[in-house]
Coordinates of N, CA, C and O in Angstrom, one line a residue:
M16 N 57.0 -29.6 11.2 CA 56.0 -27.6 10.6 C 55.6 -28.1 9.1 O 54.3 -27.1 9.1
K17 N 56.3 -28.6 8.7 CA 55.6 -29.8 7.0 C 54.3 -30.0 8.1 O 53.5 -30.2 6.6
R18 N 54.3 -30.8 8.3 CA 52.7 -31.5 8.8 C 51.9 -31.3 9.1 O 50.6 -31.9 8.8
T19 N 52.1 -30.3 10.2 CA 50.9 -28.9 10.9 C 50.5 -28.1 9.1 O 49.0 -28.1 8.9
I20 N 51.8 -27.8 8.4 CA 50.7 -27.2 7.2 C 49.5 -28.4 6.2 O 48.7 -27.5 6.3
L21 N 50.2 -29.0 5.7 CA 50.3 -30.3 5.3 C 48.9 -31.1 5.6 O 47.4 -30.2 5.1
N22 N 48.6 -30.7 7.1 CA 47.1 -30.9 8.0 C 46.4 -30.2 8.0 O 45.2 -30.6 7.7
L23 N 46.5 -29.1 8.0 CA 46.0 -27.7 7.6 C 45.4 -27.6 6.3 O 44.4 -27.3 6.1
L24 N 46.2 -28.3 4.9 CA 45.4 -27.7 3.9 C 44.9 -28.3 3.9 O 43.6 -28.1 3.0
F25 N 44.6 -29.7 3.9 CA 43.4 -30.8 4.6 C 42.0 -30.0 4.3 O 41.3 -30.8 4.0
G26 N 42.6 -30.0 5.9 CA 41.1 -29.8 6.1 C 40.3 -28.2 5.5 O 38.9 -28.1 5.8
L27 N 41.4 -27.4 5.3 CA 41.0 -26.2 4.9 C 40.1 -26.9 3.6 O 38.9 -26.5 2.5
L28 N 40.8 -27.8 2.7 CA 40.3 -28.2 1.0 C 39.1 -29.2 1.6 O 38.0 -28.9 1.4
F29 N 39.3 -29.8 3.0 CA 37.5 -30.8 3.5 C 37.0 -29.4 3.2 O 35.7 -29.7 3.5
L30 N 37.0 -28.4 4.4 CA 35.8 -27.8 4.3 C 35.2 -26.7 3.3 O 34.0 -27.2 3.2
A31 N 36.7 -26.3 2.5 CA 36.0 -26.1 1.7 C 34.5 -27.2 0.4 O 34.1 -27.1 -0.4
G32 N 35.6 -28.2 0.6 CA 34.7 -28.7 -0.1 C 33.2 -29.7 0.7 O 32.1 -30.0 -0.2
F33 N 33.4 -29.2 1.5 CA 31.4 -29.7 2.4 C 30.7 -28.7 2.4 O 30.1 -28.1 1.9
G34 N 31.0 -27.4 1.8 CA 31.0 -25.7 2.1 C 30.1 -26.2 0.0 O 29.1 -25.4 1.1
I35 N 30.7 -26.2 -0.6 CA 30.2 -26.3 -1.4 C 29.8 -27.5 -1.9 O 27.8 -27.4 -2.1
L36 N 29.0 -29.0 -1.5 CA 28.1 -29.7 -1.1 C 27.3 -29.4 -0.4 O 26.2 -29.6 -0.7
A37 N 27.5 -28.5 0.5 CA 26.6 -28.3 1.9 C 25.4 -27.6 1.3 O 23.8 -27.2 1.6
Y38 N 26.1 -26.4 0.2 CA 25.8 -25.1 -0.1 C 24.0 -25.8 -1.0 O 23.1 -24.4 -0.4
P39 N 23.4 -26.1 -1.9 CA 22.7 -26.3 -1.8 C 21.4 -26.9 -0.8 O 20.1 -26.0 -1.2
T40 N 21.5 -27.1 0.2 CA 20.9 -28.0 0.7 C 20.7 -26.5 2.2 O 19.7 -26.8 1.5
V41 N 21.3 -26.3 2.3 CA 21.8 -24.5 3.3 C 20.4 -23.7 2.3 O 19.9 -22.6 3.2
S42 N 20.7 -23.1 1.6 CA 20.6 -22.0 0.2 C 18.1 -22.3 0.0 O 18.1 -21.6 0.0
D43 N 19.0 -24.1 0.0 CA 17.1 -24.2 -0.3 C 16.4 -24.3 0.8 O 15.6 -23.5 1.0
Q44 N 16.8 -24.4 2.4 CA 16.2 -24.1 3.0 C 16.0 -22.6 3.9 O 14.9 -22.1 4.4
W45 N 16.9 -22.0 3.5 CA 16.5 -21.0 4.0 C 15.6 -20.1 2.9 O 14.9 -19.0 3.5
N46 N 15.7 -20.2 2.0 CA 14.6 -19.7 0.8 C 12.7 -20.2 1.4 O 12.2 -19.6 1.6
T47 N 13.4 -21.4 1.7 CA 11.8 -21.9 2.0 C 10.9 -21.3 3.0 O 10.7 -20.5 3.8
Y48 N 12.5 -20.8 4.8 CA 12.1 -20.1 5.5 C 11.4 -18.5 5.2 O 10.8 -18.4 5.5
R49 N 12.0 -17.9 4.4 CA 11.6 -16.6 3.5 C 10.7 -16.7 3.6 O 10.1 -15.8 4.1
Q50 N 10.4 -17.9 2.2 CA 9.0 -17.8 1.9 C 8.4 -17.7 2.6 O 6.4 -17.0 3.3
S51 N 8.7 -19.3 3.8 CA 7.2 -19.4 4.7 C 7.5 -17.8 5.5 O 5.9 -17.5 6.1
R52 N 8.0 -17.0 6.0 CA 8.2 -16.0 6.5 C 7.3 -15.0 6.3 O 6.4 -14.1 6.4
L53 N 8.1 -14.8 5.1 CA 6.4 -13.4 3.9 C 5.3 -13.5 3.8 O 4.3 -13.2 3.8
I54 N 4.7 -14.8 3.2 CA 4.0 -14.7 3.6 C 3.0 -15.1 4.7 O 1.1 -14.9 4.1
S55 N 3.1 -16.0 5.5 CA 2.6 -16.0 7.2 C 2.1 -14.1 7.3 O 1.3 -14.3 8.0
D56 N 3.8 -13.2 6.5 CA 3.1 -11.7 7.2 C 1.8 -11.4 6.3 O 1.2 -10.5 6.9
Y57 N 2.0 -12.0 5.0 CA 1.2 -11.6 4.0 C -0.2 -12.7 5.4 O -1.5 -10.9 4.6
E58 N -0.4 -13.3 4.7 CA -1.3 -14.1 5.5 C -2.2 -13.6 7.3 O -3.9 -13.0 6.8
T59 N -1.2 -12.9 7.5 CA -1.0 -12.6 8.9 C -2.3 -10.9 8.9 O -3.4 -10.6 9.0
A60 N -1.7 -10.2 7.7 CA -2.3 -8.5 7.2 C -3.0 -9.1 6.2 O -4.4 -7.9 6.9
V61 N -4.1 -10.1 6.0 CA -5.1 -10.4 5.3 C -5.9 -10.2 5.9 O -7.7 -10.4 5.8
S62 N -6.2 -11.3 6.7 CA -6.9 -12.3 7.8 C -7.6 -11.3 8.1 O -9.6 -11.7 8.5
P63 N -7.4 -10.1 8.5 CA -9.1 -8.7 9.4 C -9.5 -8.2 8.5 O -10.5 -7.9 8.6
L64 N -9.1 -8.2 6.7 CA -10.5 -8.6 6.3 C -10.9 -8.9 6.1 O -11.9 -9.9 6.4
K65 N -12.7 -7.7 5.7 CA -13.3 -8.1 5.4 C -14.4 -9.0 4.0 O -13.5 -8.3 3.6
E66 N -15.3 -8.8 4.2 CA -16.2 -9.6 2.7 C -15.6 -8.1 2.1 O -15.7 -8.3 0.6
E67 N -15.7 -7.3 2.4 CA -16.1 -6.0 1.7 C -15.1 -5.4 1.2 O -14.7 -4.8 -0.3
D68 N -13.9 -6.0 1.7 CA -12.8 -5.3 1.8 C -11.9 -5.6 0.1 O -11.5 -5.0 -0.2
F69 N -12.2 -7.1 0.6 CA -11.8 -8.2 -0.1 C -12.0 -7.7 -1.5 O -11.7 -7.9 -2.9
E70 N -13.6 -7.6 -1.8 CA -14.0 -7.1 -2.8 C -13.8 -6.0 -3.2 O -13.7 -5.8 -4.8
K71 N -13.9 -5.6 -2.5 CA -13.0 -3.4 -3.7 C -11.2 -3.6 -3.7 O -11.1 -3.1 -4.4
V72 N -10.5 -4.8 -3.1 CA -9.7 -4.6 -3.6 C -9.6 -5.6 -4.8 O -8.8 -4.8 -6.0
W73 N -11.0 -6.3 -5.1 CA -10.7 -7.1 -6.5 C -11.4 -6.3 -7.3 O -11.2 -6.2 -8.8
E74 N -12.2 -5.5 -7.4 CA -12.6 -4.6 -8.6 C -11.6 -3.7 -8.8 O -11.7 -3.3 -10.0
E75 N -11.1 -2.6 -7.9 CA -9.4 -1.8 -8.4 C -9.1 -2.9 -9.5 O -8.3 -2.3 -10.1
A76 N -8.5 -4.3 -9.0 CA -8.2 -4.6 -10.2 C -8.5 -5.2 -11.3 O -7.6 -5.8 -12.2
R77 N -9.5 -5.3 -11.1 CA -11.1 -5.4 -12.1 C -11.1 -3.9 -13.2 O -10.2 -3.9 -14.6
S78 N -11.0 -3.2 -12.5 CA -10.8 -2.2 -12.8 C -9.6 -1.2 -13.2 O -9.4 -1.3 -15.4
Y79 N -8.9 -1.9 -12.5 CA -6.6 -1.6 -13.4 C -6.5 -2.4 -15.2 O -5.9 -1.9 -15.5
N80 N -7.4 -3.9 -14.8 CA -6.9 -4.6 -16.2 C -7.7 -4.5 -16.8 O -8.1 -4.0 -18.0
G81 N -9.5 -3.6 -16.9 CA -10.1 -3.2 -18.2 C -9.5 -1.8 -18.6 O -9.7 -1.3 -19.9
T82 N -8.0 -1.1 -18.5 CA -7.5 -0.5 -18.8 C -7.1 -1.0 -20.3 O -6.4 0.1 -20.6
F83 N -6.7 -1.8 -20.1 CA -5.5 -3.0 -21.6 C -6.4 -4.0 -22.1 O -7.5 -4.3 -21.4
E84 N -6.1 -3.3 -23.5 CA -6.4 -4.4 -24.9 C -6.0 -5.3 -25.1 O -6.1 -6.0 -25.4
Q85 N -5.0 -4.4 -24.6 CA -3.8 -5.7 -25.3 C -2.2 -5.9 -24.3 O -3.0 -4.5 -23.2
N86 N -1.0 -6.4 -23.7 CA -0.9 -5.5 -22.9 C 0.7 -4.9 -23.6 O 0.7 -5.0 -25.5
S87 N 1.2 -4.4 -22.7 CA 1.2 -3.5 -22.9 C 2.8 -3.2 -22.3 O 3.4 -1.5 -21.2
I88 N 4.1 -3.5 -23.2 CA 5.2 -4.1 -21.8 C 6.6 -3.1 -23.3 O 6.8 -3.0 -23.5
L89 N 6.5 -1.3 -22.1 CA 7.6 -0.7 -23.2 C 8.8 -0.7 -22.4 O 9.1 0.6 -23.3
S90 N 9.1 -1.0 -21.2 CA 10.5 -0.6 -20.7 C 11.3 -2.3 -20.8 O 10.5 -3.3 -21.3
D91 N 12.4 -1.8 -20.1 CA 12.9 -3.0 -20.2 C 12.5 -4.1 -18.9 O 12.6 -3.0 -17.7
V92 N 11.7 -4.3 -19.5 CA 11.0 -5.6 -17.8 C 12.5 -5.2 -17.5 O 11.8 -6.1 -15.7
F93 N 13.1 -6.6 -16.8 CA 14.6 -7.3 -16.4 C 15.5 -5.4 -15.5 O 16.8 -5.7 -15.9
G94 N 15.1 -4.3 -16.0 CA 15.8 -3.0 -15.9 C 16.6 -3.5 -14.5 O 15.7 -3.2 -14.2
I95 N 17.5 -2.1 -15.0 CA 17.9 -2.2 -13.2 C 17.1 -1.2 -12.2 O 17.1 -1.4 -11.2
D96 N 16.4 0.2 -13.3 CA 15.6 1.1 -12.2 C 14.2 1.0 -11.8 O 13.4 2.0 -11.3
E97 N 14.4 -0.3 -12.6 CA 12.6 -0.9 -12.4 C 12.2 -0.6 -11.4 O 11.0 -0.7 -10.6
A98 N 12.4 -1.0 -9.7 CA 12.3 -1.2 -8.3 C 12.4 0.1 -7.9 O 10.9 0.6 -7.0
E99 N 13.1 1.2 -8.1 CA 12.1 3.1 -8.0 C 11.1 3.1 -8.5 O 10.0 3.7 -8.0
N100 N 11.2 3.0 -10.0 CA 10.2 3.9 -10.4 C 9.1 3.4 -10.5 O 7.5 3.8 -9.8
I101 N 9.1 2.1 -10.4 CA 7.5 0.7 -9.8 C 6.4 1.5 -7.9 O 5.4 1.3 -9.1
R102 N 7.7 2.4 -8.1 CA 6.2 2.7 -6.3 C 5.8 3.3 -6.8 O 5.0 4.1 -5.8
E103 N 6.1 4.4 -7.8 CA 5.4 5.4 -8.1 C 3.9 5.9 -8.9 O 3.7 6.3 -9.2
T104 N 4.0 4.2 -9.2 CA 3.1 4.0 -10.0 C 1.2 3.5 -9.6 O 1.5 2.7 -8.7
E105 N 0.5 3.3 -10.5 CA -1.2 3.5 -10.7 C -0.6 1.7 -9.9 O -1.0 0.9 -9.1
Y106 N 0.4 1.1 -10.8 CA 0.4 -0.4 -10.8 C 0.4 -0.5 -9.6 O 0.1 -1.7 -9.0
W107 N 2.0 0.1 -8.9 CA 2.6 -0.5 -7.4 C 0.8 -0.2 -6.2 O 0.4 -1.2 -6.0
K108 N -0.5 0.3 -6.2 CA -0.8 0.2 -4.8 C -2.3 -0.7 -5.7 O -2.6 -0.7 -4.8
V109 N -2.1 -1.4 -6.7 CA -3.0 -2.5 -7.3 C -3.0 -3.9 -6.3 O -1.4 -3.6 -6.4
L110 N -3.4 -4.3 -5.7 CA -3.9 -5.6 -5.2 C -2.3 -5.9 -4.2 O -2.0 -5.9 -3.8
N111 N -2.1 -4.5 -3.7 CA -0.8 -4.3 -2.5 C -1.6 -4.2 -1.5 O -0.9 -3.1 -0.7
V112 N -2.3 -5.0 -0.4 CA -2.5 -4.5 1.1 C -1.5 -4.2 1.6 O -1.7 -3.5 2.4
T113 N -0.7 -5.2 2.2 CA 0.7 -5.6 3.0 C 1.5 -3.5 2.6 O 2.6 -3.7 3.8
G114 N 1.8 -3.3 1.4 CA 1.8 -2.3 1.3 C 3.8 -2.6 0.2 O 4.7 -1.8 0.2
N115 N 3.7 -3.9 0.9 CA 5.7 -3.8 0.5 C 5.6 -4.5 -1.3 O 6.9 -5.3 -1.3
G116 N 4.7 -4.3 -1.3 CA 4.6 -5.4 -3.3 C 4.4 -6.8 -3.5 O 4.3 -7.1 -4.6
I117 N 3.5 -7.6 -2.5 CA 3.4 -8.6 -2.1 C 1.2 -8.5 -2.9 O 0.9 -8.1 -2.0
M118 N 1.3 -8.8 -3.8 CA 0.6 -8.4 -4.4 C -1.0 -10.4 -3.8 O -2.2 -10.5 -4.9
G119 N -0.1 -11.1 -3.5 CA -0.8 -13.0 -2.9 C 0.6 -13.7 -3.2 O 2.3 -13.1 -2.4
Y120 N -0.3 -15.1 -3.7 CA 1.1 -16.2 -3.3 C 0.4 -17.0 -4.1 O -0.6 -17.5 -4.1
L121 N 1.5 -18.5 -4.6 CA 1.2 -19.1 -5.5 C 1.6 -20.5 -5.2 O 2.3 -20.8 -3.8
S122 N 0.8 -21.7 -4.9 CA 0.9 -22.3 -3.6 C 0.4 -23.7 -4.8 O -0.7 -23.9 -5.6
V123 N 1.6 -24.4 -5.3 CA 1.1 -25.9 -5.7 C 1.4 -26.6 -4.4 O 3.1 -27.4 -4.1
P124 N 0.5 -28.3 -4.1 CA 0.3 -29.0 -3.0 C 1.2 -30.2 -3.2 O 1.1 -30.5 -2.8
K125 N 0.7 -30.4 -4.4 CA 1.8 -31.2 -5.0 C 3.6 -31.3 -4.8 O 3.6 -33.1 -5.1
I126 N 3.8 -30.5 -4.9 CA 4.5 -30.2 -5.0 C 5.4 -29.3 -3.5 O 6.3 -29.1 -2.8
N127 N 4.2 -29.0 -2.5 CA 4.2 -28.7 -1.3 C 5.3 -27.4 -1.7 O 6.3 -27.6 -0.6
I128 N 5.2 -26.8 -2.6 CA 5.8 -25.2 -2.8 C 4.4 -24.1 -2.0 O 3.7 -23.8 -2.6
K129 N 4.9 -22.6 -1.2 CA 4.1 -21.5 -1.4 C 5.8 -19.9 -1.6 O 6.0 -20.1 -1.5
L130 N 5.5 -19.3 -3.4 CA 5.7 -18.4 -3.7 C 5.2 -17.2 -3.5 O 4.1 -17.4 -4.2
S131 N 5.8 -16.5 -2.4 CA 5.2 -14.7 -3.5 C 5.1 -13.7 -4.4 O 6.1 -14.4 -5.3
I132 N 3.0 -13.6 -4.8 CA 4.1 -12.7 -5.7 C 3.8 -11.3 -5.9 O 3.5 -11.0 -5.3
Y133 N 4.8 -10.6 -5.9 CA 5.5 -9.4 -6.0 C 5.1 -8.9 -7.7 O 5.1 -9.1 -8.9
H134 N 4.8 -7.3 -7.1 CA 4.7 -6.4 -8.3 C 6.1 -6.5 -9.3 O 6.7 -6.0 -8.7
G135 N 6.4 -6.4 -10.6 CA 8.3 -6.4 -10.9 C 9.2 -7.6 -11.4 O 8.3 -8.1 -11.0
T136 N 9.4 -6.7 -12.0 CA 10.7 -7.8 -12.0 C 11.9 -8.1 -12.0 O 12.4 -8.4 -12.4
S137 N 11.8 -7.3 -11.1 CA 13.4 -6.2 -10.7 C 14.5 -7.6 -10.0 O 13.8 -9.3 -9.7
D138 N 15.1 -7.9 -9.8 CA 16.3 -8.1 -9.5 C 16.3 -9.5 -8.1 O 16.2 -9.7 -7.9
E139 N 15.5 -7.8 -7.3 CA 15.3 -8.1 -6.6 C 14.7 -9.1 -5.7 O 14.6 -9.9 -5.0
V140 N 13.6 -8.8 -6.8 CA 12.1 -9.3 -6.7 C 12.0 -11.0 -7.6 O 11.3 -11.6 -6.4
L141 N 12.7 -11.1 -8.6 CA 12.9 -12.0 -8.4 C 13.8 -13.3 -7.5 O 13.8 -14.1 -8.1
D142 N 14.0 -12.9 -7.3 CA 15.8 -13.5 -5.8 C 14.9 -13.6 -5.0 O 14.9 -15.1 -4.0
T143 N 13.4 -13.3 -4.3 CA 12.9 -13.7 -3.2 C 11.3 -14.1 -3.3 O 11.4 -14.9 -3.0
G144 N 10.7 -14.2 -4.9 CA 9.4 -14.8 -5.5 C 9.8 -14.6 -6.4 O 9.9 -14.3 -7.5
V145 N 8.8 -15.1 -6.9 CA 8.0 -14.5 -8.4 C 7.3 -13.3 -8.7 O 6.4 -12.5 -7.7
G146 N 7.3 -12.9 -10.3 CA 7.3 -11.6 -10.1 C 6.5 -11.6 -11.3 O 5.8 -12.5 -12.3
H147 N 5.5 -10.7 -11.0 CA 4.5 -9.8 -11.6 C 5.7 -8.5 -13.1 O 5.3 -7.9 -12.8
L148 N 4.7 -9.4 -14.6 CA 5.1 -8.5 -15.8 C 4.2 -6.6 -15.6 O 2.8 -7.2 -15.4
N149 N 5.0 -5.4 -14.5 CA 3.9 -4.2 -15.2 C 3.9 -4.5 -16.9 O 5.1 -4.3 -17.4
G150 N 2.5 -3.8 -17.0 CA 2.6 -3.3 -18.7 C 1.6 -5.2 -18.7 O 0.6 -4.4 -19.8
T151 N 1.4 -5.8 -18.0 CA 0.3 -6.2 -18.1 C -1.5 -7.0 -17.3 O -1.5 -6.4 -16.7
K152 N -1.5 -7.6 -17.5 CA -3.4 -7.9 -16.7 C -2.3 -8.4 -15.4 O -2.1 -9.5 -15.5
L153 N -3.5 -8.1 -14.5 CA -3.1 -8.5 -12.9 C -3.6 -10.2 -12.8 O -5.2 -10.3 -13.4
P154 N -3.3 -10.9 -12.1 CA -4.1 -11.8 -12.4 C -4.3 -12.4 -11.3 O -4.8 -12.4 -9.7
I155 N -6.0 -12.1 -11.5 CA -7.5 -11.9 -10.3 C -8.0 -12.9 -10.4 O -9.0 -13.4 -9.4
R156 N -7.4 -14.7 -12.0 CA -9.2 -15.2 -11.9 C -7.4 -16.6 -9.9 O -7.0 -16.3 -10.5
V157 N -9.2 -17.1 -9.3 CA -8.1 -18.1 -8.9 C -8.4 -19.1 -9.8 O -9.8 -19.6 -9.8
S158 N -6.9 -20.3 -9.9 CA -8.0 -21.4 -10.5 C -7.3 -22.6 -9.7 O -6.1 -22.4 -9.2
A159 N -7.8 -23.9 -10.1 CA -7.1 -24.8 -9.5 C -7.3 -25.6 -9.8 O -7.5 -26.0 -10.8
F160 N -5.5 -26.6 -9.9 CA -5.7 -28.5 -11.0 C -6.5 -29.2 -10.7 O -5.4 -29.1 -9.3

């Protein structure tokens, strides 16, 4: 009986240690899968758009950016209630082609990574991808290094 309990205890200890060691790898793979699905969905939604549709979206973004002389962050950007309130603003409507808050994605080929860029910086957003601060200009310039 004592030997069975000791074997069970060592087995549980081994599983706990293995889980701790495997967590970073499994978590990284899950996040990579999730990002690839989000970006794939975004590209599927954007692919049927015509050149004039893109120009309209860019013009709306330029117009929105034109309302800023300087950044105007008036609230706690990491506030808890941001996710609920942001959906009712003009900010949410600009560069939101898919309607889920994704305004594009960031691609860094040298390290083979693609991350979704979201409206806002709530915990939910930052757990999923890159956040954009409400109250700052939209990222409409495309740059490659």
